mmCIF file of C-alpha atoms in Angstrom:
data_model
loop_
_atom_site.group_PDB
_atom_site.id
_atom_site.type_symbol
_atom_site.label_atom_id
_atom_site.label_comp_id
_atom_site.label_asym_id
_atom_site.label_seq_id
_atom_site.Cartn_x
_atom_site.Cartn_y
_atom_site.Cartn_z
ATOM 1 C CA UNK A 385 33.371 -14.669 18.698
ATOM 2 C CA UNK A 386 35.277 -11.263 17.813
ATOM 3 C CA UNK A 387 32.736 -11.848 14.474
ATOM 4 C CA UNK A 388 29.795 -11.508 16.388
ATOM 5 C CA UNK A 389 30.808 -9.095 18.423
ATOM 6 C CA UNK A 390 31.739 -6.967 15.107
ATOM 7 C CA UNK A 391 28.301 -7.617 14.031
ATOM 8 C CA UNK A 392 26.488 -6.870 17.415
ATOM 9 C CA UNK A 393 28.173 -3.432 17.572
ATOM 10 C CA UNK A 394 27.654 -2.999 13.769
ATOM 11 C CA UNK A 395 24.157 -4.072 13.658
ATOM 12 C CA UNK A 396 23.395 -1.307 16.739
ATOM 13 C CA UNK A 397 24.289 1.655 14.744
ATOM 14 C CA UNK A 398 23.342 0.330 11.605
ATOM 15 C CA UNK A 399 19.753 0.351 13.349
ATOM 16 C CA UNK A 400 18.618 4.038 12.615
ATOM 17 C CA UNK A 401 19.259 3.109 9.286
ATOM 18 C CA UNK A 402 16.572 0.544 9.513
ATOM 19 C CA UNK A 403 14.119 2.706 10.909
ATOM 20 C CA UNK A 404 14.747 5.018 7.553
ATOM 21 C CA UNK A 405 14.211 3.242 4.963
ATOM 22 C CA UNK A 406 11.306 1.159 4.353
ATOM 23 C CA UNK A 407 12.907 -1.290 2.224
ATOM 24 C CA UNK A 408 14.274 -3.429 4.415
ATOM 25 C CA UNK A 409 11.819 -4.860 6.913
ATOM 26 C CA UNK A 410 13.175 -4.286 10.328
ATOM 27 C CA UNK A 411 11.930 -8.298 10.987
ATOM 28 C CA UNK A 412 14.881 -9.529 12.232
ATOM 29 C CA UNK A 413 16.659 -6.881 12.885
ATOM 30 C CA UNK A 414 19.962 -8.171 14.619
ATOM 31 C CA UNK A 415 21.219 -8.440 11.086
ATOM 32 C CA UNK A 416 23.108 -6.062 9.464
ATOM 33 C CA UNK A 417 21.288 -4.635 6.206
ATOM 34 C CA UNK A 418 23.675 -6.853 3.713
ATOM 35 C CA UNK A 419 22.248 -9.489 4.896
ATOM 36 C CA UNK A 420 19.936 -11.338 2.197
ATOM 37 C CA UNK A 421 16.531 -12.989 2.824
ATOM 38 C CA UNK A 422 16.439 -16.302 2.966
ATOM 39 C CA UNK A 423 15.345 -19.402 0.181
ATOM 40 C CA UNK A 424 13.918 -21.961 1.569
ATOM 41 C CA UNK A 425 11.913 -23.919 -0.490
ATOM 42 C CA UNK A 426 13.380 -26.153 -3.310
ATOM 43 C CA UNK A 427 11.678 -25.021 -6.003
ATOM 44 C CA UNK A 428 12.652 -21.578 -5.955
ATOM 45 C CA UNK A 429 16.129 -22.313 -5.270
ATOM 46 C CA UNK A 430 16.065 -24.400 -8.911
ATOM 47 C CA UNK A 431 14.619 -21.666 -10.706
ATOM 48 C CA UNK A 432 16.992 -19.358 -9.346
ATOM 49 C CA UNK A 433 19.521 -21.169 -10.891
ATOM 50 C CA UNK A 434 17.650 -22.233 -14.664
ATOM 51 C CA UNK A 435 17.669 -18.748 -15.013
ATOM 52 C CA UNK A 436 20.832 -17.577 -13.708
ATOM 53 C CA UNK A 437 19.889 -15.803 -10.737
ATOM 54 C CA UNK A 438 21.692 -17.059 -8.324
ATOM 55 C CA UNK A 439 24.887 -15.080 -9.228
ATOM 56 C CA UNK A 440 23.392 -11.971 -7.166
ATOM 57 C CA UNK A 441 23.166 -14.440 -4.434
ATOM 58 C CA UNK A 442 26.096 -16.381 -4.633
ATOM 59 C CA UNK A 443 28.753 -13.911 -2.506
ATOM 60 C CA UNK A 444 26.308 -12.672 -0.211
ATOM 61 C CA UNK A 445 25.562 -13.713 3.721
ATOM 62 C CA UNK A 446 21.792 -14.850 4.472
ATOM 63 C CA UNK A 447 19.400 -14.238 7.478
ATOM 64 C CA UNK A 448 18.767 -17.846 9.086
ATOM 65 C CA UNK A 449 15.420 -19.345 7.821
ATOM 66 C CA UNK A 450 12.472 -18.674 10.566
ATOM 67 C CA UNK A 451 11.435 -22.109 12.735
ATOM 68 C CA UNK A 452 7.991 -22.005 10.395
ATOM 69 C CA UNK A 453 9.648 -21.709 7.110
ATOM 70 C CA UNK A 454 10.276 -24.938 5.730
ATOM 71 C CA UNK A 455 11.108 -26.463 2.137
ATOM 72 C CA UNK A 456 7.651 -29.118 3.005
ATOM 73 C CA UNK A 457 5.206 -29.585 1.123
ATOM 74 C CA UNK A 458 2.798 -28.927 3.441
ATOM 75 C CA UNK A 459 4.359 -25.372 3.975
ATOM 76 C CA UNK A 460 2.699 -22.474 2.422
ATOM 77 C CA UNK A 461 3.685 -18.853 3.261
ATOM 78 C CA UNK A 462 -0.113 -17.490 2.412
ATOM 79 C CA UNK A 463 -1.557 -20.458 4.955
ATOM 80 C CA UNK A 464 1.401 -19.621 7.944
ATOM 81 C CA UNK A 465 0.338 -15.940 7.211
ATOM 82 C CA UNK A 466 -3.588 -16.796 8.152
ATOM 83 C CA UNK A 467 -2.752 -18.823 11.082
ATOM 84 C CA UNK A 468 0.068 -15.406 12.144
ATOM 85 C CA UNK A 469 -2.990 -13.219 11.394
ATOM 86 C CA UNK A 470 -5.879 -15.724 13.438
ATOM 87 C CA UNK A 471 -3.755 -17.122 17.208
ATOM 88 C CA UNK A 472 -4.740 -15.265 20.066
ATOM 89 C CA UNK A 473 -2.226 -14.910 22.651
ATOM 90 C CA UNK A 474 0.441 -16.755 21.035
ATOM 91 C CA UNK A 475 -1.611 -20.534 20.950
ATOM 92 C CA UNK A 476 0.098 -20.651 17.366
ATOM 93 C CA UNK A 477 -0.615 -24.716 17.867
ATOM 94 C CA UNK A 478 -3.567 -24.172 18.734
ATOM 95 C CA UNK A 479 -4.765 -21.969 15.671
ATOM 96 C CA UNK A 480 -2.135 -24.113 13.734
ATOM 97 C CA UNK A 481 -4.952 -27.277 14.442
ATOM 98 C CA UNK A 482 -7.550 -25.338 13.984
ATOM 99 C CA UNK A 483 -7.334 -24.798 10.431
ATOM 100 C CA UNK A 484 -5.973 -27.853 9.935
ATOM 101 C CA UNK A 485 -9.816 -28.718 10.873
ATOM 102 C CA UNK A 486 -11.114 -26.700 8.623
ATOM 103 C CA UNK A 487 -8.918 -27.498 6.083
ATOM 104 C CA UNK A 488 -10.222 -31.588 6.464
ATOM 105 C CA UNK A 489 -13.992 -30.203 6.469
ATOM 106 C CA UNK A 490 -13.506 -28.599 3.287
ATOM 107 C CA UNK A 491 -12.277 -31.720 2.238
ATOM 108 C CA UNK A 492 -14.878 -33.517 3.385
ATOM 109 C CA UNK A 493 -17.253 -31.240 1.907
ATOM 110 C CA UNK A 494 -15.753 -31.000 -1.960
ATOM 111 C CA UNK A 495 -15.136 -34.882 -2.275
ATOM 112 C CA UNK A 496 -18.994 -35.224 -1.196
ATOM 113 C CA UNK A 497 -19.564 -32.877 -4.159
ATOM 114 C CA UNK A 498 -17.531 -34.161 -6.095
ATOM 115 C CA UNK A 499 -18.527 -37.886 -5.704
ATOM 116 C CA UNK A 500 -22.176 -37.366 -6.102
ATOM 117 C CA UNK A 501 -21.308 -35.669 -9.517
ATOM 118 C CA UNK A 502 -22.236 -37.347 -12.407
ATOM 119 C CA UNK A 503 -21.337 -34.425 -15.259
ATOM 120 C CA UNK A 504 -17.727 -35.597 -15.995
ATOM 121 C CA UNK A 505 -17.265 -32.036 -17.347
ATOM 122 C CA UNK A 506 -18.723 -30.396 -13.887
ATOM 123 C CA UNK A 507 -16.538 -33.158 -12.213
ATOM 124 C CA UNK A 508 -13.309 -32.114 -13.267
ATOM 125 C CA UNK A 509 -14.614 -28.148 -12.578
ATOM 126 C CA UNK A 510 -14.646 -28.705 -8.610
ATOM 127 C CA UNK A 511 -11.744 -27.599 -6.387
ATOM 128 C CA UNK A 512 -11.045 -30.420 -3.878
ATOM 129 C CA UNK A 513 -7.899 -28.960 -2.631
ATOM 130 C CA UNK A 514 -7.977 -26.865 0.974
ATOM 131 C CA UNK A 515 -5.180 -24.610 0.205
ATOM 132 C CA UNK A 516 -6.388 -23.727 -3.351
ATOM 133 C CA UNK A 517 -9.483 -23.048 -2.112
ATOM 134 C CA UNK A 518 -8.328 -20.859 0.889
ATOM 135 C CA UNK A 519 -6.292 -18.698 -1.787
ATOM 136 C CA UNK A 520 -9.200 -18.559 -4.052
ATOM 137 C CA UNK A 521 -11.182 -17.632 -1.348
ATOM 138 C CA UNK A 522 -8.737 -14.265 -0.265
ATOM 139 C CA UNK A 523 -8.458 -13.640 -3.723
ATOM 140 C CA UNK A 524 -12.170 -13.101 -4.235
ATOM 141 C CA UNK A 525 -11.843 -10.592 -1.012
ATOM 142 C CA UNK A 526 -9.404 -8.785 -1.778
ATOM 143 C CA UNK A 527 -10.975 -5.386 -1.673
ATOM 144 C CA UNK A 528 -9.459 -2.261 -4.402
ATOM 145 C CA UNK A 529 -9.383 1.065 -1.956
ATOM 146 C CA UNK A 530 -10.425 1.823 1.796
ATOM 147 C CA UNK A 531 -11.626 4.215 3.289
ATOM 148 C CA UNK A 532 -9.306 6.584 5.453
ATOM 149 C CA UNK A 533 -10.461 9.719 7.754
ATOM 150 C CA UNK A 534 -9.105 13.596 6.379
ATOM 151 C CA UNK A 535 -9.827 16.034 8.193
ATOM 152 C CA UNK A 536 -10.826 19.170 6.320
ATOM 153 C CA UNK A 537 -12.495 22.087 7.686
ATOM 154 C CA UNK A 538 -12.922 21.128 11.363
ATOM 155 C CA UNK A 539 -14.266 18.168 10.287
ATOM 156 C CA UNK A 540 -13.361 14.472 9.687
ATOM 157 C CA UNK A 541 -14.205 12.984 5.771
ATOM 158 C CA UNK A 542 -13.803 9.451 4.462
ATOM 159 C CA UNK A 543 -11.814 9.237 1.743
ATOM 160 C CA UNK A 544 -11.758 6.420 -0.630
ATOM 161 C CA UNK A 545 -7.365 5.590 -1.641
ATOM 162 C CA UNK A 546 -6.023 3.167 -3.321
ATOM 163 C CA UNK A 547 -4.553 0.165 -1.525
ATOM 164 C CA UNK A 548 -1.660 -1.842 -2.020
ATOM 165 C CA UNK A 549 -1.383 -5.697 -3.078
ATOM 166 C CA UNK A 550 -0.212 -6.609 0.805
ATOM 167 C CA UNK A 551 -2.637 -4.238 2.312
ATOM 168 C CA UNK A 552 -5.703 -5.510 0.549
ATOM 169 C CA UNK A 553 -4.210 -8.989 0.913
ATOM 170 C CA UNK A 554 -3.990 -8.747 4.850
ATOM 171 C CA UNK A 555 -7.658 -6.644 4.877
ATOM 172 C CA UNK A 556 -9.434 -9.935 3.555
ATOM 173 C CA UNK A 557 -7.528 -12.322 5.328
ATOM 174 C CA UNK A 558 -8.526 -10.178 8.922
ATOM 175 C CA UNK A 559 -12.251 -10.016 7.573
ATOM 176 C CA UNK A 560 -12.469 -13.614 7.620
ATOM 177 C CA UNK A 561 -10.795 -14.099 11.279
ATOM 178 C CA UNK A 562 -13.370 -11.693 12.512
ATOM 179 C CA UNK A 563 -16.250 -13.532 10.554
ATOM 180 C CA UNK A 564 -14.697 -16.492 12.414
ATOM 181 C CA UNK A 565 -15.132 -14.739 15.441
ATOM 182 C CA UNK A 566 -18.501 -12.786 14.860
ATOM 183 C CA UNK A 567 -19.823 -17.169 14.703
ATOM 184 C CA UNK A 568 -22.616 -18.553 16.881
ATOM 185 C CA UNK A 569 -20.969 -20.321 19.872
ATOM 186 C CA UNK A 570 -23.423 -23.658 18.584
ATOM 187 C CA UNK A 571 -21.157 -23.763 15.487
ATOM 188 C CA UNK A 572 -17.491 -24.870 15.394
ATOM 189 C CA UNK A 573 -14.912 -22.842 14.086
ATOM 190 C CA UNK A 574 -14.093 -25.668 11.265
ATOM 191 C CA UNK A 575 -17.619 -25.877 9.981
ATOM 192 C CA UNK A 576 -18.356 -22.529 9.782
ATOM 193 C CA UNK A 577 -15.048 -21.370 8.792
ATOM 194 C CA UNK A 578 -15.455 -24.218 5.720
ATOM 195 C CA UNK A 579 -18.638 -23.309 4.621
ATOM 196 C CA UNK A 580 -17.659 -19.784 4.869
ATOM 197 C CA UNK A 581 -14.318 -20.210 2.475
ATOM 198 C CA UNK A 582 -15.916 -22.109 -0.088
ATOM 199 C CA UNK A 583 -18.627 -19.999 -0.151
ATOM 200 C CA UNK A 584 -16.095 -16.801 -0.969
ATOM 201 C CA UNK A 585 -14.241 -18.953 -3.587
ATOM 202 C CA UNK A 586 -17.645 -18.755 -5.468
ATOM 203 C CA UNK A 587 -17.826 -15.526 -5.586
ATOM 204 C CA UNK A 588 -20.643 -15.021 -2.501
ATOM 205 C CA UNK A 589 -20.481 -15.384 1.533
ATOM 206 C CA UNK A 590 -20.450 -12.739 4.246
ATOM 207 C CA UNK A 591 -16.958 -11.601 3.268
ATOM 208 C CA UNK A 592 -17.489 -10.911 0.263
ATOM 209 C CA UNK A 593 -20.336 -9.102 0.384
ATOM 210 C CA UNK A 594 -18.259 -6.967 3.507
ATOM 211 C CA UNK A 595 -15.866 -6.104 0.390
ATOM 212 C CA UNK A 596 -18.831 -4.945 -1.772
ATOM 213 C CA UNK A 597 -20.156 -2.788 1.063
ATOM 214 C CA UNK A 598 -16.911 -1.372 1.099
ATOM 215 C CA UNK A 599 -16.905 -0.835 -2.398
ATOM 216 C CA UNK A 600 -20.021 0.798 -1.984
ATOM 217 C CA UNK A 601 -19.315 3.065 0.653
ATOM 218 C CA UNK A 602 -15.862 4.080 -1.143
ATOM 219 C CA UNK A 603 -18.413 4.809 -4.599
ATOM 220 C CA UNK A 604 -20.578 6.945 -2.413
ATOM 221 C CA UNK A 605 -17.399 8.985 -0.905
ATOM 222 C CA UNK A 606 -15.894 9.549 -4.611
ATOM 223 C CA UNK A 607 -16.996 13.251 -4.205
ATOM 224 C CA UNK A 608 -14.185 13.845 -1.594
ATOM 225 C CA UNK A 609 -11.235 11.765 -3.302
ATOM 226 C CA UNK A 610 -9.382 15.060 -3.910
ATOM 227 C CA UNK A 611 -9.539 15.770 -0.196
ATOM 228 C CA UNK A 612 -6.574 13.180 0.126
ATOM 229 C CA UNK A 613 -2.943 14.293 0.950
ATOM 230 C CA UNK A 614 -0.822 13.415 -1.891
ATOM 231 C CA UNK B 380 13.989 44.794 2.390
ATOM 232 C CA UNK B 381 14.299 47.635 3.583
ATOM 233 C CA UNK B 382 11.183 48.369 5.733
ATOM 234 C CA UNK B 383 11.258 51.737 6.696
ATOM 235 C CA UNK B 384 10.703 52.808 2.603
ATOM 236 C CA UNK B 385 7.400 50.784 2.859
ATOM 237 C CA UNK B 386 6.735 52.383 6.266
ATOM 238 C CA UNK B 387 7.285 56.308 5.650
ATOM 239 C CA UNK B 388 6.109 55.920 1.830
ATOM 240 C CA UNK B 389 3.913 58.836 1.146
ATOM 241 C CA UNK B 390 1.022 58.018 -1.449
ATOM 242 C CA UNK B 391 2.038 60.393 -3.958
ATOM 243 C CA UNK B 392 -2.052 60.436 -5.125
ATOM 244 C CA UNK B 393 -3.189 62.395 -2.498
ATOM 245 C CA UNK B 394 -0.171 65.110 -2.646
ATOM 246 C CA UNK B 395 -1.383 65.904 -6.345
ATOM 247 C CA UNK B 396 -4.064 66.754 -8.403
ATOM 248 C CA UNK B 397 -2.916 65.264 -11.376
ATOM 249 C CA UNK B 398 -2.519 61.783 -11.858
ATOM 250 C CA UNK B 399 0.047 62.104 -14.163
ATOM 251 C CA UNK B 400 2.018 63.953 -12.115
ATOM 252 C CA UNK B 401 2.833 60.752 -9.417
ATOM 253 C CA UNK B 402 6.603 60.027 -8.809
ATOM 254 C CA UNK B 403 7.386 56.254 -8.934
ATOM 255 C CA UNK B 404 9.351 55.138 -5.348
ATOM 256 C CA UNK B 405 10.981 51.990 -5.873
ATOM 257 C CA UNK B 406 10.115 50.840 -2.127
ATOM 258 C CA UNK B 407 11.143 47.152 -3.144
ATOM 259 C CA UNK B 408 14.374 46.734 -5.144
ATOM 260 C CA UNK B 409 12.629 45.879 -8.362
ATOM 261 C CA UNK B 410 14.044 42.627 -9.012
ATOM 262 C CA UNK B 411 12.694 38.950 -8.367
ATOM 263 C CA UNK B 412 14.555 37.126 -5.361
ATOM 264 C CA UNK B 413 16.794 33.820 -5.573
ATOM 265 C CA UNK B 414 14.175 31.544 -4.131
ATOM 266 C CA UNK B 415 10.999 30.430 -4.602
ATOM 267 C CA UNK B 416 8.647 29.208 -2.341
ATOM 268 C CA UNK B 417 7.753 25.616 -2.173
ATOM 269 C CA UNK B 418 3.635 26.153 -2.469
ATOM 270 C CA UNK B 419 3.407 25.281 -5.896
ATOM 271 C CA UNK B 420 4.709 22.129 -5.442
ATOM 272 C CA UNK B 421 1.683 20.357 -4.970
ATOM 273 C CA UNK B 422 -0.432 19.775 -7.997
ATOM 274 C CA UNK B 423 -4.139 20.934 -6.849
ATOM 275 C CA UNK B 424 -5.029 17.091 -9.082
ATOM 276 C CA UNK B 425 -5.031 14.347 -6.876
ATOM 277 C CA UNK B 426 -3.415 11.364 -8.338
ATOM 278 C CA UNK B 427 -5.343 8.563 -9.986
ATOM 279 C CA UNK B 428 -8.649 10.208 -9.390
ATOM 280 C CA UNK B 429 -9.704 10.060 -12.942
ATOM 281 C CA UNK B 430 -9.056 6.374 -12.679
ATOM 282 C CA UNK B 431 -10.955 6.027 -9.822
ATOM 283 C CA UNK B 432 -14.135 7.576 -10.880
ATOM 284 C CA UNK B 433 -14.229 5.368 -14.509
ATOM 285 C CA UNK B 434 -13.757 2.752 -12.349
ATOM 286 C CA UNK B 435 -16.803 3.529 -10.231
ATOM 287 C CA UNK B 436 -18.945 4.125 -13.081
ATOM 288 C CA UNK B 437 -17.925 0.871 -14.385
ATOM 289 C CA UNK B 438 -19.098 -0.348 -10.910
ATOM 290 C CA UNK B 439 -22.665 1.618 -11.101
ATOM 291 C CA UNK B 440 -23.663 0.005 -14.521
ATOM 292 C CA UNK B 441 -22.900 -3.239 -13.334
ATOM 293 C CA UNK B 442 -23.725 -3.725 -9.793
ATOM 294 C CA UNK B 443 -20.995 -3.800 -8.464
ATOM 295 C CA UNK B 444 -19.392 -6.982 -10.209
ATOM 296 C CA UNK B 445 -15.533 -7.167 -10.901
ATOM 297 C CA UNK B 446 -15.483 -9.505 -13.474
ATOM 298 C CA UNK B 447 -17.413 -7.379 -15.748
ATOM 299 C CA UNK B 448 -14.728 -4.306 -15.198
ATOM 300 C CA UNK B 449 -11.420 -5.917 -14.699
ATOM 301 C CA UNK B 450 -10.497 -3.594 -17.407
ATOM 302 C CA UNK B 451 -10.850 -0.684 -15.815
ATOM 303 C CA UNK B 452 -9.569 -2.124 -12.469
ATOM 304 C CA UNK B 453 -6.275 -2.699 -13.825
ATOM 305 C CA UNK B 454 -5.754 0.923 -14.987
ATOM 306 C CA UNK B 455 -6.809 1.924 -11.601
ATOM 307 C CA UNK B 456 -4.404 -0.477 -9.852
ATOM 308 C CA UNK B 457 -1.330 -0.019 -12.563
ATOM 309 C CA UNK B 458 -2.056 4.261 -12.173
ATOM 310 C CA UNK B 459 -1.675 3.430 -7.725
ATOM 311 C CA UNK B 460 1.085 1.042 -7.994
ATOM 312 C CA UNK B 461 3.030 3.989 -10.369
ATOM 313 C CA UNK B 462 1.718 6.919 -8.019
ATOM 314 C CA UNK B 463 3.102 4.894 -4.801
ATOM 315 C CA UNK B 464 6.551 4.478 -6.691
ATOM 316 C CA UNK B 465 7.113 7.552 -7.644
ATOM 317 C CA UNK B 466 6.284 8.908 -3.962
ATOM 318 C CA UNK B 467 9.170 5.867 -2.861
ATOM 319 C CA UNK B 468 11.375 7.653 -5.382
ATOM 320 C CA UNK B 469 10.536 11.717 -4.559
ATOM 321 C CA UNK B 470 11.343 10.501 -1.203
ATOM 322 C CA UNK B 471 14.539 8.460 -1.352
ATOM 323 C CA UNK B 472 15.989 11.538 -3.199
ATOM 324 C CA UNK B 473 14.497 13.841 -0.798
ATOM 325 C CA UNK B 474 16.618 11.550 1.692
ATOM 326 C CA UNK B 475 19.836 11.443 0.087
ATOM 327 C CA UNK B 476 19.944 14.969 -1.303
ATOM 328 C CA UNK B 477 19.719 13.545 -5.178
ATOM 329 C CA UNK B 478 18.762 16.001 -7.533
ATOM 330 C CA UNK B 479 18.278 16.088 -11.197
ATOM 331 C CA UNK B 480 19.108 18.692 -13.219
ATOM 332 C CA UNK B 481 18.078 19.217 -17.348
ATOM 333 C CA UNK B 482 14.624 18.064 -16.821
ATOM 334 C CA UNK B 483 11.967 20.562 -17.874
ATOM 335 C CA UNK B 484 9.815 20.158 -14.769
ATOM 336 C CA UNK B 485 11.741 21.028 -12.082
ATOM 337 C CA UNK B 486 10.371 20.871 -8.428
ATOM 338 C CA UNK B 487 11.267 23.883 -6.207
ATOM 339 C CA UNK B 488 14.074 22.434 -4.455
ATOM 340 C CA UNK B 489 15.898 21.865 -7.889
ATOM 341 C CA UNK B 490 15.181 25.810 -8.583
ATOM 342 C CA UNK B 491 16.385 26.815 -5.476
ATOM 343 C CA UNK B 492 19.160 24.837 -5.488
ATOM 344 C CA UNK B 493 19.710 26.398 -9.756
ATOM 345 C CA UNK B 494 19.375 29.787 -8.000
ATOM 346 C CA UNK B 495 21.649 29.838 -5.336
ATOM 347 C CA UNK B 496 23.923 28.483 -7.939
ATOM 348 C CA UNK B 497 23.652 31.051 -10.426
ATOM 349 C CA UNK B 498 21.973 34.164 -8.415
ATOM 350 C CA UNK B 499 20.005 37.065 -10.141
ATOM 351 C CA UNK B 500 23.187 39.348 -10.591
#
């Protein structure tokens, strides 16, 4: 108990801290900053120690794993991120199902196609797995610079920047929840959303061609890239 | 500085005739100060500019398609991912007062910091 109470008042002024450096997410922020994030799949915990890794680990305390985060196969931090980035209101179960749906009509969809194949060589070329095809998908997406508004002589520009990995990563993933949204009320989520990701993993689909618009709008701005701060 | 030499100074050219007749008033101490000022600091280029407009190019000539420049898109994204780590790094030392000395370009907190230091005797 006199622990926690050590940590409590610890962790209280250690929170300005927090708030100054970037490098530590302030997440879970009860923790004091020596805390280390935690491992909680398998497989990462066994290449940690092939390649000797662990040491930096070994005398260090750990945050507690989040209720989500589990070492299942079925986990997948990219897939918990989409469902994070599509609930409304907090149903988390609710959008949790949801994709689950999806997931089983792209499924449905990719072992029609791939049963119906004859080409052995074409066979083996189709994706039957949701998840892979979910990443593909956000990969394809994933747009290079945005657009952000500078304000030079009394008026506002758009300026094309680059992005970062996790910004461009979270822009596609929020393009296709607002596809998802944008739908006819006559569709379901699942079929749309389906056709929709497998669409994107070839290379074509509304949210991909939303990326190219933005990479057309960013080509058009080029003029006023030096208007950015920095 | 004193002001009041710039204030009562007398422009010798319209007391004489002859130009080369003018006194010289030293109404600033003739000597450059300890500090500079930090305006320079910003380089007018904006980083990874360059970058960006090969890579649009690229874009023009083929509609758009990535696979065609992926080249050119990795220079772009290797030139932002150094350009946002050396901003991470400028402002970490910023933060904990770190500054390095010997380099040749200095930025004009490290020459302030020389000056007042070593002052113009």
């Amino acid at each position: 108990m006199a622990l926690l109470v050590k940590y409590s008042k610890f962790g209280s002024c250690i929170k300005h801290l927090f708030q100054m450096s970037p490098q530590f997410a302030a997440k879970y922020s009860v923790y004091p900053p020596h805390f280390g994030e935690p491992i909680y799949k398998k497989q990462e915990l066994d290449k940690l120690l092939e390649t000797g890794g662990i040491e930096n680990f070994k005398l260090i305390p750990f945050k507690a794993a989040k209720s989500n985060e589990t070492c299942s196969i079925f986990h997948d931090p990219v897939v918990s991120k989409f469902i994070n980035y599509m609930l409304i209101k907090g149903q988390k179960k609710l959008a949790r199902q949801v994709l689950e749906k999806t997931f089983e009509q792209i499924k449905k969809i990719q072992l029609a196609k791939y049963n119906k194949e004859t080409d052995p060589e074409k066979k083996s070329s189709i994706i039957v797995d949701p998840v892979v095809i979910l990443k593909k998908a956000i990969t394809n997406c994933k747009p290079l610079l945005k657009l952000t508004p500078v304000k030079r002589g009394g008026s506002y520009y758009q300026v094309p920047v680059p992005i970062t990995d996790k910004e461009s990563t979270f822009y596609a993933m929020r393009w296709f929840v607002h596809c998802g949204r944008e739908k006819d009320k006559s569709v379901s989520f699942a079929d749309f959303m389906a056709n929709e990701f497998i669409q994107a993993s070839n290379n074509n689909g509304r949210v991909v061609k939303k990326k190219l618009d933005l990479h057309k709008q960013c080509e058009s701005n080029r003029a006023y890239a030096h208007y950015r701060w920095s | 500085m004193r002001l009041n030499t710039v204030l009562n100074f007398r422009d010798m050219r319209r007391y004489t005739k002859n130009p080369l007749d003018v006194i010289f008033e030293e109404l600033l101490p003739l000597k450059l100060k300890d500090k500079v000022s930090g305006k320079g600091d910003r380089s007018k280029e904006r980083a990874c500019v360059h970058e960006m407009s090969v890579m649009f190019a690229c874009f023009k000539k083929n509609e758009f398609e990535q696979t065609q420049c992926s080249n050119e898109i990795n220079k772009f994204q290797a030139c932002a991912n150094k350009h946002y780590a050396d901003k991470y790094k400028r402002k970490k030392d910023l933060q904990e007062g770190n500054i390095s000395l010997g380099k040749d370009n200095l930025t004009p907190r490290e020459v302030n910091y020389l000056l007042k230091k070593y002052p113009n005797p």
